[in-house]
JSON list of C-alpha atoms in Angstrom, two decimals:
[
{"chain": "P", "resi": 1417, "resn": "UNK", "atom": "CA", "xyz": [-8.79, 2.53, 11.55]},
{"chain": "P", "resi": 1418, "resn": "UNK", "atom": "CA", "xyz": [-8.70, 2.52, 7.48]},
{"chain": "P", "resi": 1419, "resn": "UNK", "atom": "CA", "xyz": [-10.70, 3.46, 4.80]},
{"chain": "P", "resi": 1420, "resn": "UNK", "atom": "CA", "xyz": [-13.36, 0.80, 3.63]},
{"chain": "P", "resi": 1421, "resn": "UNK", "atom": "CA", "xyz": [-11.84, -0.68, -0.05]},
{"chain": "P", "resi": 1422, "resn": "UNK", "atom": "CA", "xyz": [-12.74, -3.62, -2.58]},
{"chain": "P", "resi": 1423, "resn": "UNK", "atom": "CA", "xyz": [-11.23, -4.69, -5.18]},
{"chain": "P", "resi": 1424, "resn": "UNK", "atom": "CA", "xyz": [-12.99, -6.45, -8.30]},
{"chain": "P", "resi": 1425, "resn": "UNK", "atom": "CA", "xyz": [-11.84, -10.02, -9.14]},
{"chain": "P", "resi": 1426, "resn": "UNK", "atom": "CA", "xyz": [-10.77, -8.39, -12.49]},
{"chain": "P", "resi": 1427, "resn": "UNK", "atom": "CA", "xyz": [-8.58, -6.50, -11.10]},
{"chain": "P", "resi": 1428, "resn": "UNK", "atom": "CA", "xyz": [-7.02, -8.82, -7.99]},
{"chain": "P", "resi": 1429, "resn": "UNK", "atom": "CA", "xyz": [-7.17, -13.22, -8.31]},
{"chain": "P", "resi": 1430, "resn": "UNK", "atom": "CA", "xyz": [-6.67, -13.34, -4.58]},
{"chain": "P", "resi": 1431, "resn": "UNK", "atom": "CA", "xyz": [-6.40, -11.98, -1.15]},
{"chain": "P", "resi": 1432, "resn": "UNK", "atom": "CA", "xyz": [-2.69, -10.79, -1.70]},
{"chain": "P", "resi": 1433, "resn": "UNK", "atom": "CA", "xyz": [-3.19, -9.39, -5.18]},
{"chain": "P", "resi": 1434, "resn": "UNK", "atom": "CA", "xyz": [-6.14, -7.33, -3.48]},
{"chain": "P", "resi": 1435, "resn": "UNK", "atom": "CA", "xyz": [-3.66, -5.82, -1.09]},
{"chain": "P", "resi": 1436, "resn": "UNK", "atom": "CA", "xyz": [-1.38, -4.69, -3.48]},
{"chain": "P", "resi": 1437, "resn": "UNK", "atom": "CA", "xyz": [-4.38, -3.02, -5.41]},
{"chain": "P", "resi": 1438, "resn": "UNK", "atom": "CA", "xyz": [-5.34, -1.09, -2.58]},
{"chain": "P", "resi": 1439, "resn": "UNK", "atom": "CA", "xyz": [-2.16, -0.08, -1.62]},
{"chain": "P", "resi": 1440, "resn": "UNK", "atom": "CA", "xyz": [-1.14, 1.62, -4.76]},
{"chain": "P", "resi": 1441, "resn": "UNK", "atom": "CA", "xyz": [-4.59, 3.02, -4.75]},
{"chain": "P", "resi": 1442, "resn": "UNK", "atom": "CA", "xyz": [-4.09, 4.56, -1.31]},
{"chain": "P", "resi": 1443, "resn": "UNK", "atom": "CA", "xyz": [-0.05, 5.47, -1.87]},
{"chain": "P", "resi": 1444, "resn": "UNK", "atom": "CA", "xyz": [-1.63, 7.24, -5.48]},
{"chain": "P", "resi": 1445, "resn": "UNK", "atom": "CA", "xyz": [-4.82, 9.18, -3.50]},
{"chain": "P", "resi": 1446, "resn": "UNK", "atom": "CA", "xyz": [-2.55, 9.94, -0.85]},
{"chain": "P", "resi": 1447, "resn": "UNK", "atom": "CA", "xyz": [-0.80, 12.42, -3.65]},
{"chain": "P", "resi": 1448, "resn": "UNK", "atom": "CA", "xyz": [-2.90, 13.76, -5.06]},
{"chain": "P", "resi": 1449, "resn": "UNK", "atom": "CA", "xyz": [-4.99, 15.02, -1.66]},
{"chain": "P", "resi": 1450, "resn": "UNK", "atom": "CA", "xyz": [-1.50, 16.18, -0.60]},
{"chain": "P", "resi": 1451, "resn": "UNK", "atom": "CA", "xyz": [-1.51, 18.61, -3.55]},
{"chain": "P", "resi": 1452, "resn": "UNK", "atom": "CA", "xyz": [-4.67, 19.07, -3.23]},
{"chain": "P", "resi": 1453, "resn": "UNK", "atom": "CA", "xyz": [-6.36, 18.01, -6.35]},
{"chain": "P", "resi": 1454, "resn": "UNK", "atom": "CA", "xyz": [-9.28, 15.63, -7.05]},
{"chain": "P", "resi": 1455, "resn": "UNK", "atom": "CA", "xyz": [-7.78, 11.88, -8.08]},
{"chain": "P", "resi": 1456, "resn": "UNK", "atom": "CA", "xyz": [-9.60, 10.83, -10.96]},
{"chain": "P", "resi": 1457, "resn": "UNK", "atom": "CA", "xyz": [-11.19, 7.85, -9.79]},
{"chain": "P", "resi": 1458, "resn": "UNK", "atom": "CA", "xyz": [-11.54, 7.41, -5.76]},
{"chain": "P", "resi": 1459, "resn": "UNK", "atom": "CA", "xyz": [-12.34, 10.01, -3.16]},
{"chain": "P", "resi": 1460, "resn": "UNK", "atom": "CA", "xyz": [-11.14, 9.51, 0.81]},
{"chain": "P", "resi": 1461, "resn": "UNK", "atom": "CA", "xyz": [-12.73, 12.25, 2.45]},
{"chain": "P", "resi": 1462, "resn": "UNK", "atom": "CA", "xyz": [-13.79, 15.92, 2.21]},
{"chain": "P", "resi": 1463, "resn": "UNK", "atom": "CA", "xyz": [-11.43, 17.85, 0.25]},
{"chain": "P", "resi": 1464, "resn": "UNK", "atom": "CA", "xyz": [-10.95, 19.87, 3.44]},
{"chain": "P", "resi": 1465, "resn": "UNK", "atom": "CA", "xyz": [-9.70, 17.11, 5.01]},
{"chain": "P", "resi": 1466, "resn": "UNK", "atom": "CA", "xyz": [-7.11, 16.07, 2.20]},
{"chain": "P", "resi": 1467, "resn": "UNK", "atom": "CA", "xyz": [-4.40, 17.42, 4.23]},
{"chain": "P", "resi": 1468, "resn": "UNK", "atom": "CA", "xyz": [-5.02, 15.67, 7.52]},
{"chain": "P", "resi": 1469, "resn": "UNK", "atom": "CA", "xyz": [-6.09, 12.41, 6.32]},
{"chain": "P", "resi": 1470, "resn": "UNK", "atom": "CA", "xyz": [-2.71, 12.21, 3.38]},
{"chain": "P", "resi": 1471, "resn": "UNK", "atom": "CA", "xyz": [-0.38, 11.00, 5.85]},
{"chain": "P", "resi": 1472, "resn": "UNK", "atom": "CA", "xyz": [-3.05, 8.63, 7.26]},
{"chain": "P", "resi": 1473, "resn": "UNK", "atom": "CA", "xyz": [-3.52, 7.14, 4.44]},
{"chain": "P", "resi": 1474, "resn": "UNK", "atom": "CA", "xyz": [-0.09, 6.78, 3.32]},
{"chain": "P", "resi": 1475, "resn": "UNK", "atom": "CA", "xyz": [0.79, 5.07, 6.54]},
{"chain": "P", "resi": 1476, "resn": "UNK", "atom": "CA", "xyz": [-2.18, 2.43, 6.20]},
{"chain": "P", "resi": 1477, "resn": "UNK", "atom": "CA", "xyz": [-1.16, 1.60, 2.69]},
{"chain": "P", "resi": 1478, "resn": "UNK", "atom": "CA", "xyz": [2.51, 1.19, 3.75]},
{"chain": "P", "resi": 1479, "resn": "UNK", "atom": "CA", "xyz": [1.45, -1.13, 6.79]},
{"chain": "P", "resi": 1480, "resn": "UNK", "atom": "CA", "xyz": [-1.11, -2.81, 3.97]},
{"chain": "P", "resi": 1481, "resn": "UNK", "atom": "CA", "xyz": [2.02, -3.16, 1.65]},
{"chain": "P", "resi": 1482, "resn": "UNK", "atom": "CA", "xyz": [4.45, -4.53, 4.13]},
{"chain": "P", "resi": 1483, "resn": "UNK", "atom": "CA", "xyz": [1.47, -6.76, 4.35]},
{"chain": "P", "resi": 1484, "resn": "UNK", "atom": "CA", "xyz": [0.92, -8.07, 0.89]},
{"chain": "P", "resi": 1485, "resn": "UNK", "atom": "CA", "xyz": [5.06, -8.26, 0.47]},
{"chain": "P", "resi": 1486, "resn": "UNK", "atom": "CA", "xyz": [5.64, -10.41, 3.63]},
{"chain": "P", "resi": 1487, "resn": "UNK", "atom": "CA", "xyz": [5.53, -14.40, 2.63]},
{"chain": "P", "resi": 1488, "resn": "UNK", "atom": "CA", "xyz": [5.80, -15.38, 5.95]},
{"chain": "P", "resi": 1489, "resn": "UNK", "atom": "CA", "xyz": [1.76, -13.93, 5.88]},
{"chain": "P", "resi": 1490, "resn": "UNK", "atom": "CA", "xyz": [0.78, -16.15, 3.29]},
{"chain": "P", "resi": 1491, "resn": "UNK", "atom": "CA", "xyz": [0.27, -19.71, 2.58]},
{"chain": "P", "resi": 1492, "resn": "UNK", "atom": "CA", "xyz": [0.43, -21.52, -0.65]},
{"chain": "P", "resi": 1493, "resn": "UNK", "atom": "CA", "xyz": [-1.97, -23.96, 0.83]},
{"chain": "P", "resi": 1494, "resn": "UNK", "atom": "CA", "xyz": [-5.37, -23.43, -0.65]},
{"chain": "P", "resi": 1495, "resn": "UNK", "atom": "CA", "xyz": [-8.65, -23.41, 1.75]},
{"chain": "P", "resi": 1496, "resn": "UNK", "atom": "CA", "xyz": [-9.60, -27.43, 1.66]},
{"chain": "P", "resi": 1497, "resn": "UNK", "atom": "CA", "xyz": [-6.46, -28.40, 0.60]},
{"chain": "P", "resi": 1498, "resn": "UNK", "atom": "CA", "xyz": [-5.19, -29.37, 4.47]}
]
């Protein structure tokens, strides 16, 4: 399981770029609720919960990275390009 995420097109031009949004948003959240402070702009969970769900989070935004740095996941071929 993983938080639910999105990512504006401002901010990500494709499914990859996306990833690597997320994941620096999760790897940066998953700090702060490890010290225990409110990150400035995204919340994952209770603050009560900060401590449990840090290393959760960390891990899904490393498996989300290894993701988003893999090429062998991604195509240059564009949807109705085939």
């Amino acid at each position: 399981d993983a938080p639910t995420d999105y990512v504006s097109s401002r901010d990500a031009r494709d499914a990859r770029s996306a990833l690597r949004v997320i994941t620096g948003r999760w790897l940066d959240a998953a700090d702060y609720m490890e010290r225990g402070e409110r990150h400035p702009d995204v919340q994952y969970g209770p603050p009560e919960k900060w401590t449990e769900l840090a290393p959760l989070l960390r891990l899904r935004a490393i498996m989300l990275g290894r993701i988003a740095e893999d090429d062998s996941e991604w195509s240059d071929e564009q949807p109705g390009d085939g």
